[in-house]
PDB file of C-alpha atoms and ligand atoms in Angstrom:
ATOM      1  CA  MET K  25      90.954 109.766  82.385  1.00 71.00           C
ATOM      2  CA  HIS K  26      90.457 106.048  83.001  1.00 95.00           C
ATOM      3  CA  ARG K  27      93.905 104.969  81.913  1.00 98.00           C
ATOM      4  CA  LEU K  28      93.556 101.975  84.261  1.00 98.00           C
ATOM      5  CA  LEU K  29      89.977 101.030  83.433  1.00 98.00           C
ATOM      6  CA  ASP K  30      89.125  97.420  84.435  1.00 97.00           C
ATOM      7  CA  LYS K  31      92.537  96.872  86.006  1.00 98.00           C
ATOM      8  CA  VAL K  32      92.906  95.295  89.445  1.00 99.00           C
ATOM      9  CA  VAL K  33      95.712  97.018  91.345  1.00 99.00           C
ATOM     10  CA  LEU K  34      97.322  95.988  94.648  1.00 99.00           C
ATOM     11  CA  ILE K  35      99.355  98.652  96.471  1.00 99.00           C
ATOM     12  CA  THR K  36     101.448  97.981  99.586  1.00 99.00           C
ATOM     13  CA  GLY K  37     101.999 100.597 102.278  1.00 98.00           C
ATOM     14  CA  ALA K  38      99.026 102.451 100.848  1.00 99.00           C
ATOM     15  CA  ALA K  39      97.603 103.933 104.067  1.00 98.00           C
ATOM     16  CA  GLN K  40      99.582 107.179 103.796  1.00 98.00           C
ATOM     17  CA  GLY K  41     102.244 109.070 101.855  1.00 98.00           C
ATOM     18  CA  ILE K  42     103.207 107.948  98.362  1.00 98.00           C
ATOM     19  CA  GLY K  43     101.116 104.751  98.556  1.00 99.00           C
ATOM     20  CA  GLU K  44      98.029 106.779  99.435  1.00 98.00           C
ATOM     21  CA  ALA K  45      98.620 109.127  96.477  1.00 99.00           C
ATOM     22  CA  VAL K  46      99.053 106.116  94.172  1.00 99.00           C
ATOM     23  CA  ALA K  47      95.794 104.614  95.482  1.00 99.00           C
ATOM     24  CA  ARG K  48      93.947 107.887  94.872  1.00 98.00           C
ATOM     25  CA  ALA K  49      95.353 108.172  91.332  1.00 98.00           C
ATOM     26  CA  CYS K  50      94.532 104.549  90.468  1.00 98.00           C
ATOM     27  CA  VAL K  51      90.918 104.910  91.626  1.00 98.00           C
ATOM     28  CA  ARG K  52      90.659 108.139  89.610  1.00 98.00           C
ATOM     29  CA  GLU K  53      91.937 106.271  86.540  1.00 98.00           C
ATOM     30  CA  GLY K  54      89.218 103.647  86.794  1.00 98.00           C
ATOM     31  CA  ALA K  55      90.998 100.778  88.571  1.00 98.00           C
ATOM     32  CA  THR K  56      89.754  98.513  91.327  1.00 98.00           C
ATOM     33  CA  VAL K  57      92.283  99.086  94.103  1.00 99.00           C
ATOM     34  CA  LEU K  58      93.384  96.826  96.935  1.00 99.00           C
ATOM     35  CA  VAL K  59      94.690  99.261  99.536  1.00 99.00           C
ATOM     36  CA  THR K  60      97.033  97.234 101.772  1.00 99.00           C
ATOM     37  CA  ASP K  61      99.110  98.185 104.812  1.00 99.00           C
ATOM     38  CA  ILE K  62      99.991  97.179 108.383  1.00 98.00           C
ATOM     39  CA  ASN K  63      98.189 100.314 109.589  1.00 98.00           C
ATOM     40  CA  ASP K  64      94.655  98.895 109.566  1.00 98.00           C
ATOM     41  CA  VAL K  65      92.984 102.046 110.889  1.00 98.00           C
ATOM     42  CA  LEU K  66      94.410 104.511 108.347  1.00 98.00           C
ATOM     43  CA  GLY K  67      94.114 101.974 105.519  1.00 98.00           C
ATOM     44  CA  ALA K  68      90.432 101.275 106.182  1.00 98.00           C
ATOM     45  CA  VAL K  69      89.626 104.990 106.486  1.00 98.00           C
ATOM     46  CA  LEU K  70      91.316 105.709 103.142  1.00 98.00           C
ATOM     47  CA  ALA K  71      89.566 102.823 101.358  1.00 98.00           C
ATOM     48  CA  GLY K  72      86.237 104.026 102.763  1.00 98.00           C
ATOM     49  CA  GLU K  73      86.899 107.528 101.491  1.00 98.00           C
ATOM     50  CA  LEU K  74      87.890 106.290  98.022  1.00 98.00           C
ATOM     51  CA  GLY K  75      84.552 104.524  97.540  1.00 98.00           C
ATOM     52  CA  ALA K  76      83.230 101.274  96.137  1.00 98.00           C
ATOM     53  CA  THR K  77      86.248 100.484  93.946  1.00 98.00           C
ATOM     54  CA  ALA K  78      88.746 100.537  96.845  1.00 98.00           C
ATOM     55  CA  HIS K  79      89.083  97.810  99.474  1.00 98.00           C
ATOM     56  CA  PHE K  80      91.422  97.587 102.444  1.00 98.00           C
ATOM     57  CA  HIS K  81      93.293  94.385 103.302  1.00 98.00           C
ATOM     58  CA  HIS K  82      95.908  93.890 106.000  1.00 99.00           C
ATOM     59  CA  LEU K  83      99.198  92.940 104.338  1.00 99.00           C
ATOM     60  CA  ASP K  84     102.541  92.987 106.137  1.00 99.00           C
ATOM     61  CA  VAL K  85     105.004  92.737 103.250  1.00 99.00           C
ATOM     62  CA  ARG K  86     107.429  90.749 105.452  1.00 99.00           C
ATOM     63  CA  GLU K  87     104.880  87.978 105.980  1.00 98.00           C
ATOM     64  CA  GLU K  88     104.620  85.397 103.229  1.00 98.00           C
ATOM     65  CA  ARG K  89     101.266  84.165 104.546  1.00 98.00           C
ATOM     66  CA  ASP K  90      99.808  87.684 104.106  1.00 99.00           C
ATOM     67  CA  TRP K  91     100.945  87.736 100.480  1.00 99.00           C
ATOM     68  CA  ALA K  92      99.423  84.298  99.896  1.00 98.00           C
ATOM     69  CA  ALA K  93      96.119  85.320 101.513  1.00 98.00           C
ATOM     70  CA  VAL K  94      95.658  88.655  99.720  1.00 98.00           C
ATOM     71  CA  THR K  95      96.683  87.439  96.244  1.00 98.00           C
ATOM     72  CA  THR K  96      94.455  84.351  96.619  1.00 98.00           C
ATOM     73  CA  LEU K  97      91.582  86.618  97.627  1.00 98.00           C
ATOM     74  CA  ALA K  98      92.215  88.925  94.639  1.00 98.00           C
ATOM     75  CA  LEU K  99      92.108  86.010  92.189  1.00 98.00           C
ATOM     76  CA  ALA K 100      89.012  84.521  93.837  1.00 98.00           C
ATOM     77  CA  THR K 101      87.198  87.876  93.799  1.00 98.00           C
ATOM     78  CA  TYR K 102      88.265  89.433  90.490  1.00 98.00           C
ATOM     79  CA  GLY K 103      89.739  86.489  88.544  1.00 98.00           C
ATOM     80  CA  LYS K 104      92.982  88.395  87.922  1.00 98.00           C
ATOM     81  CA  LEU K 105      95.599  90.767  89.298  1.00 99.00           C
ATOM     82  CA  ASP K 106      96.897  93.315  86.779  1.00 99.00           C
ATOM     83  CA  VAL K 107      99.214  95.576  88.777  1.00 99.00           C
ATOM     84  CA  VAL K 108     101.245  95.260  91.972  1.00 99.00           C
ATOM     85  CA  VAL K 109     102.889  98.384  93.359  1.00 99.00           C
ATOM     86  CA  ASN K 110     105.540  97.382  95.902  1.00 99.00           C
ATOM     87  CA  ASN K 111     105.597 100.673  97.779  1.00 99.00           C
ATOM     88  CA  ALA K 112     105.869  99.804 101.496  1.00 99.00           C
ATOM     89  CA  GLY K 113     109.233 100.836 102.862  1.00 98.00           C
ATOM     90  CA  ILE K 114     110.920 102.066 106.026  1.00 98.00           C
ATOM     91  CA  THR K 115     114.008 104.168 106.715  1.00 97.00           C
ATOM     92  CA  GLY K 116     114.770 102.536 110.058  1.00 96.00           C
ATOM     93  CA  PHE K 117     114.419 105.936 111.745  1.00 95.00           C
ATOM     94  CA  GLU K 118     110.680 105.618 112.478  1.00 92.00           C
ATOM     95  CA  SER K 119     111.197 105.415 116.266  1.00 89.00           C
ATOM     96  CA  GLY K 120     113.985 107.999 116.396  1.00 89.00           C
ATOM     97  CA  MET K 121     117.397 108.725 114.973  1.00 90.00           C
ATOM     98  CA  VAL K 122     119.879 105.892 115.570  1.00 94.00           C
ATOM     99  CA  PRO K 123     123.264 105.287 113.921  1.00 96.00           C
ATOM    100  CA  HIS K 124     122.908 103.666 110.492  1.00 97.00           C
ATOM    101  CA  ASP K 125     126.388 104.413 109.155  1.00 98.00           C
ATOM    102  CA  PRO K 126     128.507 101.478 107.951  1.00 98.00           C
ATOM    103  CA  GLU K 127     130.659 101.495 111.119  1.00 98.00           C
ATOM    104  CA  HIS K 128     127.879 101.666 113.719  1.00 98.00           C
ATOM    105  CA  VAL K 129     124.644 100.249 112.270  1.00 98.00           C
ATOM    106  CA  SER K 130     123.569  97.246 114.348  1.00 98.00           C
ATOM    107  CA  LEU K 131     122.879  93.941 112.655  1.00 98.00           C
ATOM    108  CA  ALA K 132     119.323  94.046 114.055  1.00 97.00           C
ATOM    109  CA  ALA K 133     118.687  97.512 112.574  1.00 98.00           C
ATOM    110  CA  TRP K 134     120.164  96.466 109.211  1.00 98.00           C
ATOM    111  CA  ARG K 135     118.008  93.333 109.116  1.00 98.00           C
ATOM    112  CA  ALA K 136     114.840  95.242 110.047  1.00 98.00           C
ATOM    113  CA  VAL K 137     115.260  97.583 107.083  1.00 98.00           C
ATOM    114  CA  MET K 138     116.107  94.703 104.752  1.00 98.00           C
ATOM    115  CA  ALA K 139     113.102  92.654 105.939  1.00 98.00           C
ATOM    116  CA  THR K 140     110.632  95.320 104.820  1.00 98.00           C
ATOM    117  CA  ASN K 141     112.398  96.961 101.891  1.00 98.00           C
ATOM    118  CA  ALA K 142     114.230  94.021 100.286  1.00 99.00           C
ATOM    119  CA  ASP K 143     112.484  90.812 101.453  1.00 99.00           C
ATOM    120  CA  GLY K 144     109.091  92.529 101.157  1.00 99.00           C
ATOM    121  CA  VAL K 145     109.719  93.488  97.532  1.00 99.00           C
ATOM    122  CA  MET K 146     111.099  90.027  96.688  1.00 99.00           C
ATOM    123  CA  LEU K 147     107.914  88.425  98.069  1.00 99.00           C
ATOM    124  CA  GLY K 148     105.752  91.039  96.351  1.00 99.00           C
ATOM    125  CA  CYS K 149     107.320  90.277  92.970  1.00 99.00           C
ATOM    126  CA  GLN K 150     107.087  86.518  93.523  1.00 99.00           C
ATOM    127  CA  TYR K 151     103.407  86.551  94.445  1.00 99.00           C
ATOM    128  CA  ALA K 152     102.662  89.078  91.707  1.00 99.00           C
ATOM    129  CA  ILE K 153     104.200  86.839  89.018  1.00 99.00           C
ATOM    130  CA  ARG K 154     102.328  83.784  90.311  1.00 98.00           C
ATOM    131  CA  ALA K 155      99.005  85.673  90.343  1.00 98.00           C
ATOM    132  CA  MET K 156      99.612  87.321  86.953  1.00 98.00           C
ATOM    133  CA  ARG K 157     100.229  83.918  85.319  1.00 98.00           C
ATOM    134  CA  THR K 158      96.431  83.602  85.354  1.00 97.00           C
ATOM    135  CA  THR K 159      96.270  86.065  82.442  1.00 98.00           C
ATOM    136  CA  GLY K 160      99.945  85.985  81.435  1.00 98.00           C
ATOM    137  CA  ARG K 161     100.218  89.752  81.686  1.00 98.00           C
ATOM    138  CA  GLY K 162     100.642  92.525  84.210  1.00 99.00           C
ATOM    139  CA  SER K 163     102.806  95.317  85.555  1.00 99.00           C
ATOM    140  CA  ILE K 164     104.940  95.312  88.699  1.00 99.00           C
ATOM    141  CA  VAL K 165     106.080  98.726  89.905  1.00 99.00           C
ATOM    142  CA  ASN K 166     108.724  98.753  92.626  1.00 99.00           C
ATOM    143  CA  ILE K 167     109.343 101.926  94.607  1.00 99.00           C
ATOM    144  CA  SER K 168     113.084 102.169  95.085  1.00 98.00           C
ATOM    145  CA  SER K 169     114.710 105.545  95.766  1.00 98.00           C
ATOM    146  CA  ARG K 170     117.368 107.939  94.651  1.00 97.00           C
ATOM    147  CA  SER K 171     119.196 106.275  97.558  1.00 97.00           C
ATOM    148  CA  GLY K 172     119.227 103.038  95.567  1.00 98.00           C
ATOM    149  CA  LEU K 173     121.437 104.728  92.968  1.00 98.00           C
ATOM    150  CA  VAL K 174     124.039 106.395  95.220  1.00 97.00           C
ATOM    151  CA  GLY K 175     125.562 105.729  98.647  1.00 97.00           C
ATOM    152  CA  ILE K 176     124.064 107.358 101.757  1.00 97.00           C
ATOM    153  CA  PRO K 177     126.620 107.156 104.610  1.00 98.00           C
ATOM    154  CA  ALA K 178     124.113 107.968 107.379  1.00 97.00           C
ATOM    155  CA  ALA K 179     121.451 105.590 106.039  1.00 97.00           C
ATOM    156  CA  ALA K 180     123.524 102.674 104.757  1.00 98.00           C
ATOM    157  CA  ALA K 181     120.878  99.994 105.343  1.00 98.00           C
ATOM    158  CA  TYR K 182     118.189 102.011 103.562  1.00 98.00           C
ATOM    159  CA  ALA K 183     120.453 102.774 100.590  1.00 98.00           C
ATOM    160  CA  ALA K 184     121.552  99.130 100.262  1.00 98.00           C
ATOM    161  CA  SER K 185     117.938  97.911 100.504  1.00 99.00           C
ATOM    162  CA  LYS K 186     116.855 100.300  97.745  1.00 98.00           C
ATOM    163  CA  ALA K 187     119.739  99.124  95.534  1.00 98.00           C
ATOM    164  CA  VAL K 188     118.339  95.605  96.022  1.00 99.00           C
ATOM    165  CA  VAL K 189     114.952  96.856  94.805  1.00 99.00           C
ATOM    166  CA  ARG K 190     116.516  98.437  91.696  1.00 99.00           C
ATOM    167  CA  ASN K 191     118.535  95.372  90.758  1.00 99.00           C
ATOM    168  CA  HIS K 192     115.842  92.814  91.572  1.00 99.00           C
ATOM    169  CA  SER K 193     113.368  94.714  89.374  1.00 99.00           C
ATOM    170  CA  LYS K 194     115.651  94.039  86.403  1.00 99.00           C
ATOM    171  CA  SER K 195     115.971  90.323  87.253  1.00 99.00           C
ATOM    172  CA  VAL K 196     112.178  90.086  87.487  1.00 99.00           C
ATOM    173  CA  ALA K 197     111.757  91.918  84.163  1.00 99.00           C
ATOM    174  CA  LEU K 198     114.214  89.596  82.380  1.00 99.00           C
ATOM    175  CA  TYR K 199     112.790  86.459  84.001  1.00 99.00           C
ATOM    176  CA  CYS K 200     109.241  87.295  82.921  1.00 99.00           C
ATOM    177  CA  ALA K 201     110.401  88.049  79.362  1.00 98.00           C
ATOM    178  CA  GLN K 202     112.293  84.721  79.248  1.00 98.00           C
ATOM    179  CA  GLN K 203     109.103  83.007  80.383  1.00 98.00           C
ATOM    180  CA  HIS K 204     107.243  84.644  77.458  1.00 98.00           C
ATOM    181  CA  LEU K 205     104.999  86.442  79.918  1.00 98.00           C
ATOM    182  CA  ALA K 206     103.756  89.949  79.188  1.00 98.00           C
ATOM    183  CA  ILE K 207     104.565  90.858  82.788  1.00 99.00           C
ATOM    184  CA  ARG K 208     106.675  93.992  83.035  1.00 99.00           C
ATOM    185  CA  CYS K 209     108.669  95.169  86.027  1.00 99.00           C
ATOM    186  CA  ASN K 210     110.121  98.634  86.515  1.00 99.00           C
ATOM    187  CA  SER K 211     111.499 100.689  89.386  1.00 99.00           C
ATOM    188  CA  VAL K 212     110.754 104.247  90.474  1.00 99.00           C
ATOM    189  CA  HIS K 213     113.428 106.362  92.168  1.00 98.00           C
ATOM    190  CA  PRO K 214     112.106 109.379  94.064  1.00 98.00           C
ATOM    191  CA  ALA K 215     114.374 111.693  96.049  1.00 97.00           C
ATOM    192  CA  ALA K 216     112.890 113.876  98.810  1.00 96.00           C
ATOM    193  CA  ILE K 217     109.090 113.586  98.647  1.00 98.00           C
ATOM    194  CA  MET K 218     107.169 115.300 101.456  1.00 97.00           C
ATOM    195  CA  THR K 219     105.383 112.469 103.312  1.00 97.00           C
ATOM    196  CA  PRO K 220     105.043 111.360 106.961  1.00 95.00           C
ATOM    197  CA  MET K 221     108.286 109.375 106.406  1.00 94.00           C
ATOM    198  CA  TRP K 222     110.205 112.623 106.981  1.00 93.00           C
ATOM    199  CA  GLU K 223     108.626 113.498 110.338  1.00 90.00           C
ATOM    200  CA  THR K 224     111.291 111.987 112.615  1.00 86.00           C
ATOM    201  CA  MET K 225     114.141 113.212 110.416  1.00 87.00           C
ATOM    202  CA  LEU K 226     112.872 116.814 110.136  1.00 91.00           C
ATOM    203  CA  GLY K 227     111.534 117.060 113.681  1.00 89.00           C
ATOM    204  CA  HIS K 228     109.324 119.865 114.933  1.00 89.00           C
ATOM    205  CA  GLY K 229     109.777 123.292 116.433  1.00 89.00           C
ATOM    206  CA  ALA K 230     111.626 126.419 115.429  1.00 88.00           C
ATOM    207  CA  GLY K 231     114.315 124.858 113.247  1.00 93.00           C
ATOM    208  CA  ARG K 232     112.012 122.786 111.077  1.00 93.00           C
ATOM    209  CA  ALA K 233     111.743 125.220 108.157  1.00 92.00           C
ATOM    210  CA  ASP K 234     115.547 125.592 108.107  1.00 94.00           C
ATOM    211  CA  ARG K 235     115.990 121.832 108.127  1.00 94.00           C
ATOM    212  CA  GLU K 236     113.525 121.470 105.230  1.00 94.00           C
ATOM    213  CA  ARG K 237     115.431 124.108 103.250  1.00 94.00           C
ATOM    214  CA  ALA K 238     118.750 122.409 104.026  1.00 94.00           C
ATOM    215  CA  MET K 239     117.429 119.071 102.754  1.00 93.00           C
ATOM    216  CA  VAL K 240     116.761 120.467  99.278  1.00 94.00           C
ATOM    217  CA  ARG K 241     119.610 123.001  99.057  1.00 94.00           C
ATOM    218  CA  GLU K 242     121.521 120.782  96.606  1.00 91.00           C
ATOM    219  CA  THR K 243     118.361 119.937  94.607  1.00 95.00           C
ATOM    220  CA  PRO K 244     118.284 121.915  91.342  1.00 95.00           C
ATOM    221  CA  LEU K 245     114.488 122.434  91.597  1.00 96.00           C
ATOM    222  CA  GLN K 246     114.973 123.652  95.220  1.00 94.00           C
ATOM    223  CA  ARG K 247     111.933 121.924  96.701  1.00 96.00           C
ATOM    224  CA  PHE K 248     110.546 118.626  97.944  1.00 97.00           C
ATOM    225  CA  GLY K 249     108.531 116.583  95.471  1.00 98.00           C
ATOM    226  CA  THR K 250     104.898 115.696  96.126  1.00 98.00           C
ATOM    227  CA  PRO K 251     103.365 112.217  96.483  1.00 98.00           C
ATOM    228  CA  ALA K 252     101.059 113.049  93.546  1.00 98.00           C
ATOM    229  CA  GLU K 253     104.100 113.603  91.310  1.00 98.00           C
ATOM    230  CA  VAL K 254     105.305 110.089  92.100  1.00 98.00           C
ATOM    231  CA  ALA K 255     101.806 108.721  91.520  1.00 99.00           C
ATOM    232  CA  HIS K 256     101.812 110.113  87.963  1.00 98.00           C
ATOM    233  CA  ALA K 257     104.903 108.030  87.133  1.00 98.00           C
ATOM    234  CA  VAL K 258     103.391 104.932  88.761  1.00 99.00           C
ATOM    235  CA  VAL K 259     100.149 105.291  86.771  1.00 99.00           C
ATOM    236  CA  TYR K 260     102.186 105.480  83.563  1.00 98.00           C
ATOM    237  CA  LEU K 261     104.125 102.295  84.427  1.00 99.00           C
ATOM    238  CA  ALA K 262     100.938 100.538  85.555  1.00 99.00           C
ATOM    239  CA  SER K 263      99.043 101.407  82.391  1.00 98.00           C
ATOM    240  CA  ASP K 264      99.293  99.908  78.912  1.00 98.00           C
ATOM    241  CA  GLU K 265     100.891 103.186  77.760  1.00 98.00           C
ATOM    242  CA  SER K 266     104.202 101.749  78.988  1.00 98.00           C
ATOM    243  CA  ALA K 267     103.737  98.344  77.298  1.00 98.00           C
ATOM    244  CA  TYR K 268     107.285  98.372  75.815  1.00 98.00           C
ATOM    245  CA  THR K 269     108.970  99.496  79.064  1.00 98.00           C
ATOM    246  CA  THR K 270     110.418  96.797  81.305  1.00 99.00           C
ATOM    247  CA  GLY K 271     113.544  96.619  83.464  1.00 99.00           C
ATOM    248  CA  ALA K 272     113.674 100.408  83.351  1.00 98.00           C
ATOM    249  CA  GLU K 273     113.905 103.037  86.042  1.00 98.00           C
ATOM    250  CA  ILE K 274     112.201 106.414  86.367  1.00 98.00           C
ATOM    251  CA  VAL K 275     114.012 108.979  88.492  1.00 98.00           C
ATOM    252  CA  LEU K 276     111.988 111.760  90.210  1.00 98.00           C
ATOM    253  CA  ASP K 277     114.615 113.774  92.038  1.00 98.00           C
ATOM    254  CA  GLY K 278     114.238 117.441  91.085  1.00 97.00           C
ATOM    255  CA  GLY K 279     117.391 117.121  88.988  1.00 96.00           C
ATOM    256  CA  LEU K 280     119.630 115.985  91.856  1.00 95.00           C
ATOM    257  CA  LEU K 281     121.397 113.180  89.997  1.00 95.00           C
ATOM    258  CA  ALA K 282     121.820 115.189  86.802  1.00 95.00           C
ATOM    259  CA  GLY K 283     124.932 116.797  88.253  1.00 89.00           C
ATOM    260  CA  SER K 284     126.737 117.114  91.529  1.00 78.00           C
ATOM    261  CA  ALA K 285     128.021 119.712  93.947  1.00 68.00           C
ATOM    262  CA  ALA K 286     131.462 118.986  92.471  1.00 71.00           C
ATOM    263  CA  THR K 287     130.374 120.127  89.002  1.00 73.00           C
ATOM    264  CA  PRO K 288     132.767 122.917  87.886  1.00 75.00           C
ATOM    265  CA  GLY K 289     130.981 126.286  87.882  1.00 67.00           C
TER     266      GLY K 289
HETATM  267  N1  NAD L1354     109.231 110.111 101.008  1.00 64.31           N
HETATM  268  C1  NAD L1354     110.385 110.111 100.343  1.00 64.31           C
HETATM  269  O1  NAD L1354     111.117 111.097 100.324  1.00 64.31           O
HETATM  270  C2  NAD L1354     110.803 108.883  99.585  1.00 64.31           C
HETATM  271  C3  NAD L1354     111.907 108.990  98.723  1.00 64.31           C
HETATM  272  C4  NAD L1354     112.327 107.860  98.027  1.00 64.31           C
HETATM  273  C5  NAD L1354     111.666 106.672  98.179  1.00 64.31           C
HETATM  274  N2  NAD L1354     110.614 106.584  99.022  1.00 64.31           N
HETATM  275  C6  NAD L1354     109.962 105.289  99.169  1.00 64.31           C
HETATM  276  O2  NAD L1354     108.585 105.408  98.894  1.00 64.31           O
HETATM  277  C7  NAD L1354     107.865 104.434  99.643  1.00 64.31           C
HETATM  278  C8  NAD L1354     106.746 105.119 100.420  1.00 64.31           C
HETATM  279  O3  NAD L1354     107.348 106.078 101.266  1.00 64.31           O
HETATM  280  P1  NAD L1354     106.518 107.196 102.050  1.00 64.31           P
HETATM  281  O4  NAD L1354     107.379 108.387 102.080  1.00 64.31           O
HETATM  282  O5  NAD L1354     105.144 107.283 101.531  1.00 64.31           O
HETATM  283  O6  NAD L1354     106.533 106.546 103.524  1.00 64.31           O
HETATM  284  P2  NAD L1354     105.498 106.652 104.729  1.00 64.31           P
HETATM  285  O7  NAD L1354     106.283 106.308 105.943  1.00 64.31           O
HETATM  286  O8  NAD L1354     104.776 107.944 104.699  1.00 64.31           O
HETATM  287  O9  NAD L1354     104.455 105.479 104.407  1.00 64.31           O
HETATM  288  C9  NAD L1354     104.869 104.154 104.392  1.00 64.31           C
HETATM  289  C10 NAD L1354     103.674 103.251 104.562  1.00 64.31           C
HETATM  290  O10 NAD L1354     104.176 101.895 104.565  1.00 64.31           O
HETATM  291  C11 NAD L1354     103.552 101.184 105.622  1.00 64.31           C
HETATM  292  N3  NAD L1354     104.408 100.061 106.029  1.00 64.31           N
HETATM  293  C12 NAD L1354     105.540 100.114 106.767  1.00 64.31           C
HETATM  294  N4  NAD L1354     106.005  98.860 106.959  1.00 64.31           N
HETATM  295  C13 NAD L1354     105.154  98.020 106.321  1.00 64.31           C
HETATM  296  C14 NAD L1354     105.091  96.612 106.163  1.00 64.31           C
HETATM  297  N5  NAD L1354     105.996  95.791 106.734  1.00 64.31           N
HETATM  298  N6  NAD L1354     104.094  96.092 105.422  1.00 64.31           N
HETATM  299  C15 NAD L1354     103.164  96.896 104.859  1.00 64.31           C
HETATM  300  N7  NAD L1354     103.142  98.226 104.990  1.00 64.31           N
HETATM  301  C16 NAD L1354     104.142  98.783 105.716  1.00 64.31           C
HETATM  302  C17 NAD L1354     103.336 102.210 106.719  1.00 64.31           C
HETATM  303  O11 NAD L1354     102.340 101.794 107.627  1.00 64.31           O
HETATM  304  C18 NAD L1354     102.945 103.443 105.902  1.00 64.31           C
HETATM  305  O12 NAD L1354     101.554 103.490 105.679  1.00 64.31           O
HETATM  306  C19 NAD L1354     108.900 103.731 100.523  1.00 64.31           C
HETATM  307  O13 NAD L1354     109.327 102.542  99.914  1.00 64.31           O
HETATM  308  C20 NAD L1354     110.030 104.726 100.566  1.00 64.31           C
HETATM  309  O14 NAD L1354     111.285 104.122 100.833  1.00 64.31           O
HETATM  310  C21 NAD L1354     110.169 107.660  99.740  1.00 64.31           C
END
C-alpha cells in the first residue's frame, strides 16, 4: 500500500476505461490525482467518488493551452508534478466503423487519430518535462498498444499512432537522461482490454458474445485483459520501484506477441 505516497499524478483520458482504473489505483496508493479528460461530466463524477485526493480538470490533449493551464495549476497548487500518464487515445471508430485500411483511410480520419494519439502524447511529454524540471525528477508513462508493435491493416492510423508513442517514449527517455534529469519515460502496450473503447467494434445484440470470443481466439490466455491489470503496470512505472527503468516497454497482451498463428505445431 501507498507506493505513490506524496506523489502528484496527472492522468489524461481518466474519465473511463484504463485511465479510470489508473486513477483509482493511484488514489489507493496514496497519490494526489489530477483526473483529466474532455468528458467533464464523467470525469467530475469519478473525481468526486475518489475523494479529497482526486480533482477533475478539463484537458483536451490536442490543445496546447489546456496543457499549459493544467500543468501551471498543478505547480501553483502542489509545487511539483511527479507523474504524467499519457493515456487518452482514440481508435477513430468512436462514431461508427469507417475504412481505416491503408488504401481507403481518409486524410481527415488519419489526422484525427494522430492529433489525439500522437500529437497529444508529444504535448503531454513536453509539458511533463517542463513541469518536472521544478524537482528534476519524475515518471512519464505513455499508453501505447500492442498495435504499436505490429501492423493492423484495418486500423492503420491507430497502429501508426501507437508506434509513434512507442518510439517517442524512447526519445524522451534518452533526452531526459542526457539532460541529467531523473525523469524516466516508458511505454505500456496492452492488447485487448475490456473498456468502453470496444463498444462500437463489438456492437450489441445476439452476436456480441461470439464477436468477443473471436477477438481473443488467437490470444494464448483466451480472454480480454482488465483495466485494473493495466493499472498495476502503470503504478509500477510511476513508482520509485522502477527507478532504473527508462525507455522500456511493458507488454500486457495475454501472450499474443510471444508467438504467432504461423508457429509450427
Ligand atoms: N482498451 C483496449 O483494448 C486498449 C488496448 C491497447 C491500448 N489502449 C489504449 O489505452 C488508452 C485508454 O483506452 P480505453 O480503452 O480506456 O479507452 P476509452 O475509450 O474507454 O477511454 C478513453 C478516454 O479518453 C478520453 N479522450 C478521448 N479523446 C480525448 C482527448 N482529446 N483529450 C482528453 N481525453 C480524451 C475519452 O473521453 C475517454 O474518457 C488509449 O490510449 C488506448 O489507445 C486500449
